[in-house]
Amino acid sequence: MGQKILFDKIHIPGIKTYDVYRENGGYASVEKALKMNPDDITEEVKTSGLRGRGGAGFPVGLKWSFIDKKSGNPRHLVCNADESEPGTFKDRYLMEYIPHLLIEGMITSSFALGANLSYIYIRGEYMWVFKTLERAIKEAYAAGWLGKNIKGSGYDLDLHVHCGGGAYICGEETALIESLEGKRGNPRIKPPFPAVKGLWQNPTVVNNVESIASVPWIVLNSGEDYAKIGLGRSTGTKLFSVSGHVKKPGVYEIEMGITVDEFMNSDEYCGGMIDDRPLKGLIPGGSSVPILPQHLIFKTANGEDRLMTYESLADGGFATGSSLGSGGFIVYNDTACIVRNTWNFSRFYHHESCGQCSPCREGTGWMEKILWRIENGQGTEEDIDVLWSVQAKIEGNTICPLGDAAAWPVAAAIRHFREEFEYHIRFPEKIKNRDHFVNEPFEKVKHLVAKETL
Amino acid sequence: MKVTIDGIEIEVEPGTTVLQAARMIGGDVVPPAMCYYSKLKDTGGNCRACLVEVSKGSEADPRPMPKMMPSCKTGVMDGMEVKVKTSERALDARKAVTEFLLINHPLDCPVCDQAGECDLQNLSFKHGLEKTRFKEEKRTFEPENIGDKIQLHMNRCILCYRCVHTAEQVCGSRNHGVLNRGDHAQISTYISASIDHEMSGNMIDVCPVGALTDKTFRFKSRVWFNKPFNAHRNCDKCCGKTTLWMFGNEIQRVTARKDEYHEVEEFICNECRFDHKEVSDWVIEGPRKFEKFSVINQNNYTRKMDTVKIATEKQILEGREQDRKKISMKEVPYKNTENS
């Protein structure tokens, strides 16, 4: 059993309520933090090496240190609970089962940043979690952990939960801020970064739920202790939301640095492939990151064991590696149709593109349409090349990373599974007549493709 | 602070953007801009047509910027080096953006009212491909009446947000905006036919494509058949300085005066634009100069033209001789006259 930080108390019955949470040592970090110097808390978080758990992996302490304290404007902490990426559902689990941990983290982090007004921006689809959080905040207010003069320290903090309209783009920090201000959720052009001009032009820090929920442990123990967990620059623990063809899908907290093999096959975590079918592909960090083909799942391109860390999963770039992303661990066995899957992701990104900048607005729709044709046996030979070219033209040319998120899965699918695309184009009859949810294992028909190609 | 654009160094004030610096230099180094409008605040960054490569960040941090940067939103740093036309990546990105913009924009320049003064037409001419790779069905919208002065043709809109900014900053009352997301996004009004502000006509001028056109001028003429004149009148609502587009003695259209980047110099009111179409209403200053290679210039025969030599072959001339006989109708009578 690895060290648990976030899920340590999650199995205690009634931990959702304030009384049980408090009895089990809840809000101790706030008590300790209120006696500390706020800058020391930031230093502790810096020492811990905690990296943003929303996907980008930017060091949290460093982000906090960028906040403009000299301007004299009010500062804000915004918790990004707009979790909408296909395959990622870890934050929901945390908020649903142990809401007070997030609130405790919010108070501690807000104190460190000197913020007197903080927000939790939650996606609209998580209505029941929204209600859970509202109830928990009410309890925290009643117990004096929020409001004016918290526990006699002289520090004031108001915390609100804001229910978003249910748009994936509002998970991007600047679009989230726009949405929170009551506007259309279009990303802003950076710079200025939110740490300088964010919510209502005030200095703002936007952090993921998991990042904020890790702060109480760091404050209670120490940054150094946190840095001891994990491996290298990937410190601490990380939540992974596992879905797909495994025996035990779910949300797991692991210490960073265990091997992908151990995570996938040990009974403690995923428990191996369902029905013991062969593994075909793996997306380690949510739908926006590149898929890994079978030969690159357990070993990196250098032949080393692939580990559950930021560095090992990225493996020196996107050509051979992927990314840890937000921890949406999606597993495919040999019955999965990569083309259909890529089309499905592309459909999502097309639907969720905000439409502000041209490459993403027009390109995501174009990719979806080409993939739809290929998937339905109407593709032509040049379609794969056009698709490749379109994704390359979106990547890096957009305002926010949604364009990249739409392009990477397509690029990786073509790079690693090009023969499946060719199969769809060469044998449209087979594609039309198959059961749409179970694809014919490619191994069975590979010889047909080879014959035609050679 | 100093900035070098395509090897040309220029001294600029802090706070200048790369696009503004390039415009100070002028000529070929100016990146095209479809959404940026210097007369409106907070525009730019959407269309990505002005992407440039920053090969040196600044004197303090000389690292190149990894991504292509939108020049209209990138502030100049001291010692920055920018590549516009000398960067393959930038040209590729521009080509890509042109292709993306043309995906859902129909290439109906022969019938579009904006032909001749369309920024996308120019962009497509300079950076576009000769044929499209987009085989899918184009996105279409139902026609919508947004008011009695302006015609909205949503199928041609490239979502540059310029008209939205104009409504906010010039008109002061915004009855329209962007609805929906992705490529379903559209300019639309909250209540049909609600755009009636006295400065609303400026939306026509800021629109870079033919999505918003003048209802009083639509299909009356092509711009290259008109002759533009600078004119002014006393107006208590605006500056009153306009361009009149004349066909003979008739004023067919009134617009604001535009600079070399097709941006209006000063916004004008709807009264000047739509209500004064008599020559006696205006003090005409003189003919307006326009770009040498503009489509509008094609009808201008005042320049000295080279003699056109037609390379003809004997056979062709022989054939023509026969044709001439037919056309002359003396030697070859009409068939029906023959029968009768």
PDB file of N, CA and C in Angstrom, chain B residues 49-116:
ATOM      1  N   ALA B  49      -4.249  35.472 -38.427  1.00  0.00           N
ATOM      2  CA  ALA B  49      -3.641  35.708 -39.733  1.00  0.00           C
ATOM      3  C   ALA B  49      -2.312  36.440 -39.603  1.00  0.00           C
ATOM      4  N   CYS B  50      -2.136  37.135 -38.475  1.00  0.00           N
ATOM      5  CA  CYS B  50      -0.919  37.945 -38.335  1.00  0.00           C
ATOM      6  C   CYS B  50       0.158  37.218 -37.535  1.00  0.00           C
ATOM      7  N   LEU B  51       0.118  35.898 -37.489  1.00  0.00           N
ATOM      8  CA  LEU B  51       1.120  35.149 -36.722  1.00  0.00           C
ATOM      9  C   LEU B  51       2.523  35.407 -37.269  1.00  0.00           C
ATOM     10  N   VAL B  52       3.443  35.648 -36.355  1.00  0.00           N
ATOM     11  CA  VAL B  52       4.838  35.870 -36.754  1.00  0.00           C
ATOM     12  C   VAL B  52       5.764  35.009 -35.886  1.00  0.00           C
ATOM     13  N   GLU B  53       6.976  34.863 -36.346  1.00  0.00           N
ATOM     14  CA  GLU B  53       7.954  34.101 -35.569  1.00  0.00           C
ATOM     15  C   GLU B  53       8.854  35.082 -34.826  1.00  0.00           C
ATOM     16  N   VAL B  54       8.942  34.905 -33.512  1.00  0.00           N
ATOM     17  CA  VAL B  54       9.853  35.758 -32.732  1.00  0.00           C
ATOM     18  C   VAL B  54      11.139  34.958 -32.529  1.00  0.00           C
ATOM     19  N   SER B  55      12.164  35.322 -33.282  1.00  0.00           N
ATOM     20  CA  SER B  55      13.400  34.529 -33.260  1.00  0.00           C
ATOM     21  C   SER B  55      14.324  34.937 -32.121  1.00  0.00           C
ATOM     22  N   LYS B  56      14.063  36.104 -31.534  1.00  0.00           N
ATOM     23  CA  LYS B  56      14.825  36.521 -30.348  1.00  0.00           C
ATOM     24  C   LYS B  56      13.862  37.286 -29.452  1.00  0.00           C
ATOM     25  N   GLY B  57      13.672  36.782 -28.240  1.00  0.00           N
ATOM     26  CA  GLY B  57      12.675  37.376 -27.350  1.00  0.00           C
ATOM     27  C   GLY B  57      12.967  38.826 -27.002  1.00  0.00           C
ATOM     28  N   SER B  58      14.164  39.058 -26.467  1.00  0.00           N
ATOM     29  CA  SER B  58      14.573  40.418 -26.114  1.00  0.00           C
ATOM     30  C   SER B  58      16.062  40.397 -25.811  1.00  0.00           C
ATOM     31  N   GLU B  59      16.590  41.566 -25.517  1.00  0.00           N
ATOM     32  CA  GLU B  59      18.006  41.640 -25.163  1.00  0.00           C
ATOM     33  C   GLU B  59      18.256  40.878 -23.856  1.00  0.00           C
ATOM     34  N   ALA B  60      17.335  41.034 -22.906  1.00  0.00           N
ATOM     35  CA  ALA B  60      17.491  40.390 -21.598  1.00  0.00           C
ATOM     36  C   ALA B  60      17.293  38.877 -21.692  1.00  0.00           C
ATOM     37  N   ASP B  61      16.349  38.439 -22.504  1.00  0.00           N
ATOM     38  CA  ASP B  61      16.055  37.017 -22.643  1.00  0.00           C
ATOM     39  C   ASP B  61      16.039  36.676 -24.132  1.00  0.00           C
ATOM     40  N   PRO B  62      17.204  36.348 -24.682  1.00  0.00           N
ATOM     41  CA  PRO B  62      17.281  36.205 -26.140  1.00  0.00           C
ATOM     42  C   PRO B  62      16.687  34.912 -26.705  1.00  0.00           C
ATOM     43  N   ARG B  63      16.095  34.092 -25.839  1.00  0.00           N
ATOM     44  CA  ARG B  63      15.548  32.827 -26.351  1.00  0.00           C
ATOM     45  C   ARG B  63      14.420  33.099 -27.357  1.00  0.00           C
ATOM     46  N   PRO B  64      14.356  32.293 -28.423  1.00  0.00           N
ATOM     47  CA  PRO B  64      13.219  32.465 -29.344  1.00  0.00           C
ATOM     48  C   PRO B  64      11.936  31.968 -28.696  1.00  0.00           C
ATOM     49  N   MET B  65      10.817  32.559 -29.083  1.00  0.00           N
ATOM     50  CA  MET B  65       9.547  32.105 -28.532  1.00  0.00           C
ATOM     51  C   MET B  65       9.136  30.815 -29.258  1.00  0.00           C
ATOM     52  N   PRO B  66       8.771  29.777 -28.501  1.00  0.00           N
ATOM     53  CA  PRO B  66       8.522  28.490 -29.143  1.00  0.00           C
ATOM     54  C   PRO B  66       7.316  28.485 -30.080  1.00  0.00           C
ATOM     55  N   LYS B  67       6.277  29.222 -29.698  1.00  0.00           N
ATOM     56  CA  LYS B  67       5.065  29.218 -30.521  1.00  0.00           C
ATOM     57  C   LYS B  67       5.065  30.423 -31.453  1.00  0.00           C
ATOM     58  N   MET B  68       4.237  30.332 -32.478  1.00  0.00           N
ATOM     59  CA  MET B  68       4.013  31.491 -33.339  1.00  0.00           C
ATOM     60  C   MET B  68       3.200  32.506 -32.532  1.00  0.00           C
ATOM     61  N   MET B  69       3.559  33.769 -32.655  1.00  0.00           N
ATOM     62  CA  MET B  69       2.896  34.789 -31.842  1.00  0.00           C
ATOM     63  C   MET B  69       1.976  35.665 -32.698  1.00  0.00           C
ATOM     64  N   PRO B  70       0.794  36.012 -32.171  1.00  0.00           N
ATOM     65  CA  PRO B  70      -0.041  36.961 -32.915  1.00  0.00           C
ATOM     66  C   PRO B  70       0.560  38.358 -32.795  1.00  0.00           C
ATOM     67  N   SER B  71       0.977  38.936 -33.906  1.00  0.00           N
ATOM     68  CA  SER B  71       1.719  40.198 -33.835  1.00  0.00           C
ATOM     69  C   SER B  71       0.855  41.335 -33.301  1.00  0.00           C
ATOM     70  N   CYS B  72      -0.476  41.234 -33.471  1.00  0.00           N
ATOM     71  CA  CYS B  72      -1.334  42.327 -33.014  1.00  0.00           C
ATOM     72  C   CYS B  72      -1.455  42.367 -31.498  1.00  0.00           C
ATOM     73  N   LYS B  73      -1.110  41.279 -30.823  1.00  0.00           N
ATOM     74  CA  LYS B  73      -1.248  41.232 -29.366  1.00  0.00           C
ATOM     75  C   LYS B  73       0.096  41.055 -28.665  1.00  0.00           C
ATOM     76  N   THR B  74       1.179  40.974 -29.421  1.00  0.00           N
ATOM     77  CA  THR B  74       2.481  40.750 -28.804  1.00  0.00           C
ATOM     78  C   THR B  74       3.197  42.085 -28.644  1.00  0.00           C
ATOM     79  N   GLY B  75       3.473  42.432 -27.402  1.00  0.00           N
ATOM     80  CA  GLY B  75       4.170  43.694 -27.139  1.00  0.00           C
ATOM     81  C   GLY B  75       5.643  43.577 -27.507  1.00  0.00           C
ATOM     82  N   VAL B  76       6.195  44.682 -27.949  1.00  0.00           N
ATOM     83  CA  VAL B  76       7.601  44.698 -28.343  1.00  0.00           C
ATOM     84  C   VAL B  76       8.478  44.753 -27.097  1.00  0.00           C
ATOM     85  N   MET B  77       9.553  43.969 -27.096  1.00  0.00           N
ATOM     86  CA  MET B  77      10.546  44.029 -26.022  1.00  0.00           C
ATOM     87  C   MET B  77      11.834  44.588 -26.636  1.00  0.00           C
ATOM     88  N   ASP B  78      12.661  45.163 -25.785  1.00  0.00           N
ATOM     89  CA  ASP B  78      13.886  45.768 -26.312  1.00  0.00           C
ATOM     90  C   ASP B  78      14.800  44.692 -26.899  1.00  0.00           C
ATOM     91  N   GLY B  79      15.193  44.881 -28.128  1.00  0.00           N
ATOM     92  CA  GLY B  79      16.080  43.932 -28.782  1.00  0.00           C
ATOM     93  C   GLY B  79      15.383  42.767 -29.437  1.00  0.00           C
ATOM     94  N   MET B  80      14.067  42.813 -29.497  1.00  0.00           N
ATOM     95  CA  MET B  80      13.310  41.701 -30.077  1.00  0.00           C
ATOM     96  C   MET B  80      13.568  41.589 -31.579  1.00  0.00           C
ATOM     97  N   GLU B  81      13.654  40.351 -32.043  1.00  0.00           N
ATOM     98  CA  GLU B  81      13.806  40.138 -33.487  1.00  0.00           C
ATOM     99  C   GLU B  81      12.629  39.322 -33.990  1.00  0.00           C
ATOM    100  N   VAL B  82      11.977  39.827 -34.997  1.00  0.00           N
ATOM    101  CA  VAL B  82      10.759  39.203 -35.511  1.00  0.00           C
ATOM    102  C   VAL B  82      10.935  38.878 -36.982  1.00  0.00           C
ATOM    103  N   LYS B  83      10.413  37.716 -37.359  1.00  0.00           N
ATOM    104  CA  LYS B  83      10.442  37.349 -38.782  1.00  0.00           C
ATOM    105  C   LYS B  83       9.014  37.294 -39.293  1.00  0.00           C
ATOM    106  N   VAL B  84       8.740  38.014 -40.342  1.00  0.00           N
ATOM    107  CA  VAL B  84       7.396  38.005 -40.916  1.00  0.00           C
ATOM    108  C   VAL B  84       7.409  37.274 -42.250  1.00  0.00           C
ATOM    109  N   LYS B  85       8.033  37.890 -43.246  1.00  0.00           N
ATOM    110  CA  LYS B  85       8.030  37.226 -44.560  1.00  0.00           C
ATOM    111  C   LYS B  85       9.262  36.359 -44.767  1.00  0.00           C
ATOM    112  N   THR B  86      10.236  36.464 -43.848  1.00  0.00           N
ATOM    113  CA  THR B  86      11.430  35.644 -43.998  1.00  0.00           C
ATOM    114  C   THR B  86      11.311  34.323 -43.250  1.00  0.00           C
ATOM    115  N   SER B  87      10.191  34.120 -42.568  1.00  0.00           N
ATOM    116  CA  SER B  87      10.042  32.886 -41.790  1.00  0.00           C
ATOM    117  C   SER B  87       9.112  31.913 -42.513  1.00  0.00           C
ATOM    118  N   GLU B  88       9.640  30.747 -42.779  1.00  0.00           N
ATOM    119  CA  GLU B  88       8.829  29.705 -43.423  1.00  0.00           C
ATOM    120  C   GLU B  88       7.635  29.334 -42.548  1.00  0.00           C
ATOM    121  N   ARG B  89       7.915  29.241 -41.236  1.00  0.00           N
ATOM    122  CA  ARG B  89       6.861  28.848 -40.291  1.00  0.00           C
ATOM    123  C   ARG B  89       5.718  29.856 -40.306  1.00  0.00           C
ATOM    124  N   ALA B  90       6.096  31.141 -40.340  1.00  0.00           N
ATOM    125  CA  ALA B  90       5.069  32.178 -40.323  1.00  0.00           C
ATOM    126  C   ALA B  90       4.245  32.128 -41.604  1.00  0.00           C
ATOM    127  N   LEU B  91       4.931  31.936 -42.732  1.00  0.00           N
ATOM    128  CA  LEU B  91       4.198  31.881 -43.998  1.00  0.00           C
ATOM    129  C   LEU B  91       3.279  30.660 -44.046  1.00  0.00           C
ATOM    130  N   ASP B  92       3.801  29.548 -43.498  1.00  0.00           N
ATOM    131  CA  ASP B  92       2.975  28.326 -43.434  1.00  0.00           C
ATOM    132  C   ASP B  92       1.731  28.537 -42.583  1.00  0.00           C
ATOM    133  N   ALA B  93       1.965  29.173 -41.421  1.00  0.00           N
ATOM    134  CA  ALA B  93       0.846  29.417 -40.504  1.00  0.00           C
ATOM    135  C   ALA B  93      -0.185  30.323 -41.168  1.00  0.00           C
ATOM    136  N   ARG B  94       0.292  31.304 -41.912  1.00  0.00           N
ATOM    137  CA  ARG B  94      -0.624  32.235 -42.574  1.00  0.00           C
ATOM    138  C   ARG B  94      -1.426  31.507 -43.648  1.00  0.00           C
ATOM    139  N   LYS B  95      -0.731  30.634 -44.353  1.00  0.00           N
ATOM    140  CA  LYS B  95      -1.408  29.836 -45.381  1.00  0.00           C
ATOM    141  C   LYS B  95      -2.490  28.963 -44.729  1.00  0.00           C
ATOM    142  N   ALA B  96      -2.108  28.385 -43.572  1.00  0.00           N
ATOM    143  CA  ALA B  96      -3.060  27.529 -42.857  1.00  0.00           C
ATOM    144  C   ALA B  96      -4.278  28.325 -42.429  1.00  0.00           C
ATOM    145  N   VAL B  97      -4.045  29.524 -41.884  1.00  0.00           N
ATOM    146  CA  VAL B  97      -5.162  30.338 -41.416  1.00  0.00           C
ATOM    147  C   VAL B  97      -6.059  30.727 -42.590  1.00  0.00           C
ATOM    148  N   THR B  98      -5.432  31.057 -43.719  1.00  0.00           N
ATOM    149  CA  THR B  98      -6.222  31.402 -44.909  1.00  0.00           C
ATOM    150  C   THR B  98      -7.109  30.228 -45.304  1.00  0.00           C
ATOM    151  N   GLU B  99      -6.532  29.046 -45.279  1.00  0.00           N
ATOM    152  CA  GLU B  99      -7.318  27.865 -45.637  1.00  0.00           C
ATOM    153  C   GLU B  99      -8.470  27.660 -44.657  1.00  0.00           C
ATOM    154  N   PHE B 100      -8.180  27.824 -43.363  1.00  0.00           N
ATOM    155  CA  PHE B 100      -9.236  27.646 -42.362  1.00  0.00           C
ATOM    156  C   PHE B 100     -10.348  28.679 -42.539  1.00  0.00           C
ATOM    157  N   LEU B 101      -9.951  29.925 -42.829  1.00  0.00           N
ATOM    158  CA  LEU B 101     -10.972  30.970 -42.980  1.00  0.00           C
ATOM    159  C   LEU B 101     -11.853  30.716 -44.196  1.00  0.00           C
ATOM    160  N   LEU B 102     -11.262  30.080 -45.204  1.00  0.00           N
ATOM    161  CA  LEU B 102     -12.032  29.853 -46.430  1.00  0.00           C
ATOM    162  C   LEU B 102     -12.869  28.572 -46.383  1.00  0.00           C
ATOM    163  N   ILE B 103     -12.730  27.799 -45.313  1.00  0.00           N
ATOM    164  CA  ILE B 103     -13.495  26.553 -45.206  1.00  0.00           C
ATOM    165  C   ILE B 103     -14.986  26.827 -45.275  1.00  0.00           C
ATOM    166  N   ASN B 104     -15.433  27.715 -44.429  1.00  0.00           N
ATOM    167  CA  ASN B 104     -16.867  27.969 -44.376  1.00  0.00           C
ATOM    168  C   ASN B 104     -17.262  29.291 -45.005  1.00  0.00           C
ATOM    169  N   HIS B 105     -16.295  29.958 -45.607  1.00  0.00           N
ATOM    170  CA  HIS B 105     -16.610  31.211 -46.307  1.00  0.00           C
ATOM    171  C   HIS B 105     -16.730  30.878 -47.791  1.00  0.00           C
ATOM    172  N   PRO B 106     -17.910  31.036 -48.374  1.00  0.00           N
ATOM    173  CA  PRO B 106     -18.027  30.668 -49.787  1.00  0.00           C
ATOM    174  C   PRO B 106     -17.194  31.608 -50.659  1.00  0.00           C
ATOM    175  N   LEU B 107     -16.556  31.063 -51.670  1.00  0.00           N
ATOM    176  CA  LEU B 107     -15.771  31.900 -52.564  1.00  0.00           C
ATOM    177  C   LEU B 107     -16.689  32.406 -53.670  1.00  0.00           C
ATOM    178  N   ASP B 108     -17.617  33.261 -53.291  1.00  0.00           N
ATOM    179  CA  ASP B 108     -18.551  33.783 -54.275  1.00  0.00           C
ATOM    180  C   ASP B 108     -18.254  35.248 -54.562  1.00  0.00           C
ATOM    181  N   CYS B 109     -16.974  35.541 -54.695  1.00  0.00           N
ATOM    182  CA  CYS B 109     -16.567  36.923 -54.984  1.00  0.00           C
ATOM    183  C   CYS B 109     -17.293  37.496 -56.212  1.00  0.00           C
ATOM    184  N   PRO B 110     -17.572  36.718 -57.250  1.00  0.00           N
ATOM    185  CA  PRO B 110     -18.264  37.315 -58.392  1.00  0.00           C
ATOM    186  C   PRO B 110     -19.641  37.885 -58.061  1.00  0.00           C
ATOM    187  N   VAL B 111     -20.299  37.348 -57.037  1.00  0.00           N
ATOM    188  CA  VAL B 111     -21.615  37.898 -56.708  1.00  0.00           C
ATOM    189  C   VAL B 111     -21.633  38.658 -55.384  1.00  0.00           C
ATOM    190  N   CYS B 112     -20.554  38.532 -54.611  1.00  0.00           N
ATOM    191  CA  CYS B 112     -20.552  39.180 -53.296  1.00  0.00           C
ATOM    192  C   CYS B 112     -20.406  40.688 -53.452  1.00  0.00           C
ATOM    193  N   ASP B 113     -21.144  41.413 -52.625  1.00  0.00           N
ATOM    194  CA  ASP B 113     -21.138  42.864 -52.723  1.00  0.00           C
ATOM    195  C   ASP B 113     -19.830  43.474 -52.231  1.00  0.00           C
ATOM    196  N   GLN B 114     -19.057  42.707 -51.521  1.00  0.00           N
ATOM    197  CA  GLN B 114     -17.811  43.225 -50.943  1.00  0.00           C
ATOM    198  C   GLN B 114     -16.634  43.069 -51.911  1.00  0.00           C
ATOM    199  N   ALA B 115     -16.848  42.360 -53.014  1.00  0.00           N
ATOM    200  CA  ALA B 115     -15.733  42.089 -53.926  1.00  0.00           C
ATOM    201  C   ALA B 115     -15.050  43.382 -54.321  1.00  0.00           C
ATOM    202  N   GLY B 116     -13.744  43.351 -54.291  1.00  0.00           N
ATOM    203  CA  GLY B 116     -12.993  44.561 -54.637  1.00  0.00           C
ATOM    204  C   GLY B 116     -12.497  45.286 -53.412  1.00  0.00           C
TER     205      GLY B 116
END
